[in-house]
Amino acid sequence: MLFFIYSSGVETSKDWSRLATVVATFEVLILFLFLKFVTYPSTSFSEVDDIQYVFYLNVTVMMLVGFGFLMTFQKLNALTAVGMTFLITTICIPWAILTGRFFASVAGNLEEYPGVQTNSSLWSPIELNITSLLQGNFAAAAVLISFGALIGKVTPSQIALMTIIEVPLYSLNKEVFCIGALGTLDMGGTIFIHLFGAYFGLAVAYMIGKPKYTDDAEPSRISDVFSLVGTVFLWIYWPSFNGATAGVGGEEQLLTTVNTVISLCASCMTTFVVSSVLNKKLSTVDIQNATLAGGVAIGAASNLKITPGIAFLVGMIAATISTFGFSRLQSVLEGKFGLHDSCGVHNLHGLPAILGSIVVSVAVLYPTTKGDVIYPKGDYQAAAQLGGAACTLVFALISGSIVGKLLVCISPKNSSRPFLDDEYWTVAEKKI
Amino acid sequence: MLFFIYSSGVETSKDWSRLATVVATFEVLILFLFLKFVTYPSTSFSEVDDIQYVFYLNVTVMMLVGFGFLMTFQKLNALTAVGMTFLITTICIPWAILTGRFFASVAGNLEEYPGVQTNSSLWSPIELNITSLLQGNFAAAAVLISFGALIGKVTPSQIALMTIIEVPLYSLNKEVFCIGALGTLDMGGTIFIHLFGAYFGLAVAYMIGKPKYTDDAEPSRISDVFSLVGTVFLWIYWPSFNGATAGVGGEEQLLTTVNTVISLCASCMTTFVVSSVLNKKLSTVDIQNATLAGGVAIGAASNLKITPGIAFLVGMIAATISTFGFSRLQSVLEGKFGLHDSCGVHNLHGLPAILGSIVVSVAVLYPTTKGDVIYPKGDYQAAAQLGGAACTLVFALISGSIVGKLLVCISPKNSSRPFLDDEYWTVAEKKI
Amino acid sequence: MLFFIYSSGVETSKDWSRLATVVATFEVLILFLFLKFVTYPSTSFSEVDDIQYVFYLNVTVMMLVGFGFLMTFQKLNALTAVGMTFLITTICIPWAILTGRFFASVAGNLEEYPGVQTNSSLWSPIELNITSLLQGNFAAAAVLISFGALIGKVTPSQIALMTIIEVPLYSLNKEVFCIGALGTLDMGGTIFIHLFGAYFGLAVAYMIGKPKYTDDAEPSRISDVFSLVGTVFLWIYWPSFNGATAGVGGEEQLLTTVNTVISLCASCMTTFVVSSVLNKKLSTVDIQNATLAGGVAIGAASNLKITPGIAFLVGMIAATISTFGFSRLQSVLEGKFGLHDSCGVHNLHGLPAILGSIVVSVAVLYPTTKGDVIYPKGDYQAAAQLGGAACTLVFALISGSIVGKLLVCISPKNSSRPFLDDEYWTVAEKKI
């Protein structure tokens, strides 16, 4: 059916009909699956659920306000940034509730691990609760990171299609490959979300290729300020992202909070230092992005007793790597390898997630650091963590390449002016 | 006194003196009533109140950031949008604490129903707590919806006056007519807030008439992005709006949360579909507004066990109706009936609230759907719900027409350039 | 070393190297101190900590979104407003955790008072918890208020240096002079934060002098809307600021919430009245700022049973004073005394804090008003409150003057065009 919709050579001006077809078909599927498989919880509700709900809200602010506005820096593409973020998130929430539970059941994951774990049988009813909604948001985070590498170069229907395909791949990697097979745990989503989302998106971006005309991808003074709205909301609520599944009122949630805040303070300060040195001015894009790298890098180890000083150090290193990425590496990747990364997700999510994978692997080597956290692989947990990261990286690159190739095959003739809302939205003023 | 202030023929440039007189007089009244009637609670405070406070905060964000910024789409009227939202909300909070309790006592409403219920005697002290503040915000929501039909066409003093008059009418309808007399219950305010606020405002708008010059009511690229700030915050916190009075830690609050999120996901996706089909592009105003219609429509039934699949379906239908309203119906109402609806509140609040009234009426027919919720009218509750909706609709139209007529009588000569901050605010740049 | 960095006559275009040196040196210090002195809590975590975390989040939103965006009104200086707010906050959080505890230990302050109190010995480990993070934010609030008097007239490196110096002075005044020596208590930070921060900043501003060219300090239509984002978030979360340390689930936290909301409602309404009367229009700067004065003035007395009516009255008076300050006093101070106050912090923080110091001093004279709050000075508490305010005012002015003089000594030649991001940031468009 897809190839019927996407008959080759269709102009971008017809993308609306493909978008409507893809999303409407998906909605009918979701409606059917929800009617058949999703129920309310049988367990009783308590105050703890209301506190968990606050974490859900914080993470949702990060999606729609954080990611959505962070991407508004492209001066004539803000409707696409916020609007497509909105669509992606609302596709992911109901979809990941289904795919997450499905693959967790396939893998037989236990309740204790921070995924959509379950030991109920494969086709039994799915109980919808606050944690389900949170897991939906986490899938949205992975897709939004991928979207960050692509914004301005893909049509709305391509993004909708990619979202629908990426969510089950995300759940498969997390629940079956990492948690189920390898025993990888990842409190803050450093591996499952940031590493997967970034390299999946980069693989798609590589397949789609470098656009010829990129002037419109630049910011304006005003779009830079809108983007900072996203930055500060991401910074503020990041501890909730890392600790959302740590368990209300437990020690791990205290650790995720204080470790994440301290790491983020360090990465903000360090970005100001490194950006100054590398650019002889404060580079706006560095401050909008690299200040958050500490949140990515600390994620997987944020529930461990790594000490506040080490959390600070992790934030410093993460921001240094990230700022180098934005100021030096990105133009090399674009110039030499033809990899055009719209928002620099490689610098904010990719590289700090690799750092974070190493940090958690080292941390689990020390029994005192692990505290009360029970890891399934015991003395071999460091290998399980590194293995999970390697598996995620490889799977993201391969599946992203295939999806990218698919999007290219079914894509319209490339727009001569990418990075513009005008092609797909009713915009207020035509003048560009 | 009012007619003294509003001597006919006064120019809009003198509106500041009327605004100051109306608000100052009102403040003296509030000060007197608070000193005489309002006290602190005698019951002890607990953690539950702190969680309830979070719901208050969420709803307040919806008022000032959500409604306030959603209305900034008019390109030269953002100070009026955010500023008058601010004034309306701060008038409503203390005023509705008084009027809500007054009319709840008049009706003898019981504590169990989600209003400002009380069985204390009419003139006994009012205990000020978090729920009081929340109820103040709910009244503000009704008035802000009405304001949405009027923004740009009325002066600040007219809005202040309308707010002061509308709040007791809102409390009268909710506490005496609906809860007290008819036994209508409404968890998320679909009937009491959205239906009342929308049709009250539309009646006022009809009386005020269609402005001659509407070019300035259009958005700019930047004002459309500011408006999306409002959209996403409304979307995120809407479950808190619907569930704020459901009782912390109770099953109903879980139901309001999951039902509302699922309905909102459906209405966002559906808006992208229907807007594409109707406009052959994504219409920005649809995405800013109709994406939220699921929150309105699910409100009154959100605490019931309608099943997640049905919640999804309600969101789909709500967004379809709402998008049709924006893309087709609104221009008909304006062209044929002279009804100018500044923000399209009929499409976002009016029509989805009618849908929601029908949904809850059908839902209460099924005993299993009602769960543990106790309705006062037993087997006749469906009639009580429909009756409450009908009563609210009629009362809103009648009282709105009278208030609209009053505003016209005392109004200044119409400005030749409506929809501009310049008339009432010190604006940064004069050039338009 | 400082004088080595700041060799006189260096142009502003070299400020990046000084900024990098100052912040990098500071970070190494923090890393060392954190590794040596900061640990995780030994006490167990509970749901109460999660609720406390919500208050931390609310206050952090006030810092980065509230203060940050409130200052974006200068039309070409928004990166400095949001960016330097970000840097200041992330410097203050780890730094004030150390200085607060250090001076609290010096003073031997008890656990019961709302500071970083401790009775552990001076060099024992510091336990990092949610309250520590909150106290870091409070120090940030004081510095951000000072920054408000200076924005546009100082370089990034000067602001970083001032922050590093001001934090220990803030802790010294609060813990040693006020809580320790005088027995002054201050729930909402009226004295410790607003009074100190405002007059410290004003003293620095006086030393730095009035800039010759101030046209660029004016707002644009768009920058005024960004500024209102800050206003409304500050208004919404202010009750959390005043009540953050009141103790989760306790009566004092209920009192701080309802008193602050009612006071803020009154100050918003009153600003609309007084601004109209004084300016014959609504003055945008008044609505952006003076609407918040009730939150400042009620702070120190917000946990007392002053009655809701009196809370309303305090808000009315605070806004009246504040609006007079913006509309009348500020130009006098600038014209006659050469005191240039970039954001008018004297009107929003200085004057309302003086009012608030008087309010709390009167309130503690009445035993019934005090409720269950235990004050260390018994019948002499009114003198202790006034004494603390006087001490804070004098210490802020003296230390601020010294720091201001230092900043002038080491400063670059004054820029001929202050209030512009261009000097220190990579800005999107060069045209001004």
Tab-separated table of N, CA, C and O in Angstrom, chain B residues 6 19 22-23 84 87-88 91 155-165:
chain	number	residue	atom	x	y	z
B	6	TYR	N	-19.254	55.392	32.207
B	6	TYR	CA	-19.288	55.134	30.778
B	6	TYR	C	-20.195	56.119	30.055
B	6	TYR	O	-21.049	55.717	29.294
B	19	LEU	N	-11.129	51.779	33.131
B	19	LEU	CA	-10.499	50.559	33.631
B	19	LEU	C	-10.074	50.721	35.091
B	19	LEU	O	-10.353	49.863	35.941
B	22	VAL	N	-13.212	50.823	37.419
B	22	VAL	CA	-13.874	49.525	37.584
B	22	VAL	C	-13.039	48.595	38.460
B	22	VAL	O	-13.544	47.996	39.426
B	23	VAL	N	-11.752	48.469	38.152
B	23	VAL	CA	-10.921	47.511	38.880
B	23	VAL	C	-10.680	47.973	40.314
B	23	VAL	O	-10.718	47.168	41.251
B	84	MET	N	-4.378	40.995	29.304
B	84	MET	CA	-5.768	40.907	29.766
B	84	MET	C	-6.070	39.526	30.338
B	84	MET	O	-6.879	39.387	31.256
B	87	LEU	N	-5.030	39.863	33.867
B	87	LEU	CA	-5.999	40.606	34.674
B	87	LEU	C	-7.249	39.771	34.937
B	87	LEU	O	-7.747	39.695	36.070
B	88	ILE	N	-7.757	39.114	33.900
B	88	ILE	CA	-8.966	38.286	34.062
B	88	ILE	C	-8.741	37.213	35.124
B	88	ILE	O	-9.563	37.010	36.017
B	91	ILE	N	-8.604	38.621	38.639
B	91	ILE	CA	-9.935	39.030	39.103
B	91	ILE	C	-10.731	37.790	39.506
B	91	ILE	O	-11.403	37.761	40.541
B	155	THR	N	-12.657	46.896	24.740
B	155	THR	CA	-11.635	47.650	25.454
B	155	THR	C	-11.287	46.938	26.759
B	155	THR	O	-12.067	46.105	27.240
B	156	PRO	N	-10.132	47.260	27.337
B	156	PRO	CA	-9.782	46.667	28.628
B	156	PRO	C	-10.848	46.866	29.695
B	156	PRO	O	-11.144	45.943	30.455
B	157	SER	N	-11.447	48.035	29.751
B	157	SER	CA	-12.453	48.252	30.804
B	157	SER	C	-13.689	47.401	30.549
B	157	SER	O	-14.329	46.929	31.491
B	158	GLN	N	-14.038	47.194	29.282
B	158	GLN	CA	-15.175	46.326	28.993
B	158	GLN	C	-14.898	44.893	29.434
B	158	GLN	O	-15.777	44.210	29.964
B	159	ILE	N	-13.670	44.439	29.203
B	159	ILE	CA	-13.310	43.083	29.606
B	159	ILE	C	-13.322	42.923	31.120
B	159	ILE	O	-13.797	41.919	31.661
B	160	ALA	N	-12.798	43.935	31.813
B	160	ALA	CA	-12.804	43.860	33.278
B	160	ALA	C	-14.235	43.795	33.794
B	160	ALA	O	-14.563	42.980	34.669
B	161	LEU	N	-15.091	44.630	33.229
B	161	LEU	CA	-16.487	44.657	33.652
B	161	LEU	C	-17.174	43.330	33.333
B	161	LEU	O	-17.894	42.769	34.177
B	162	MET	N	-16.941	42.824	32.133
B	162	MET	CA	-17.549	41.547	31.762
B	162	MET	C	-17.110	40.433	32.710
B	162	MET	O	-17.918	39.585	33.129
B	163	THR	N	-15.820	40.417	33.061
B	163	THR	CA	-15.311	39.392	33.978
B	163	THR	C	-16.038	39.445	35.308
B	163	THR	O	-16.471	38.410	35.850
B	164	ILE	N	-16.175	40.655	35.841
B	164	ILE	CA	-16.809	40.814	37.156
B	164	ILE	C	-18.267	40.358	37.124
B	164	ILE	O	-18.774	39.790	38.092
B	165	ILE	N	-18.938	40.555	35.998
B	165	ILE	CA	-20.335	40.116	35.881
B	165	ILE	C	-20.439	38.621	35.576
B	165	ILE	O	-21.324	37.926	36.088
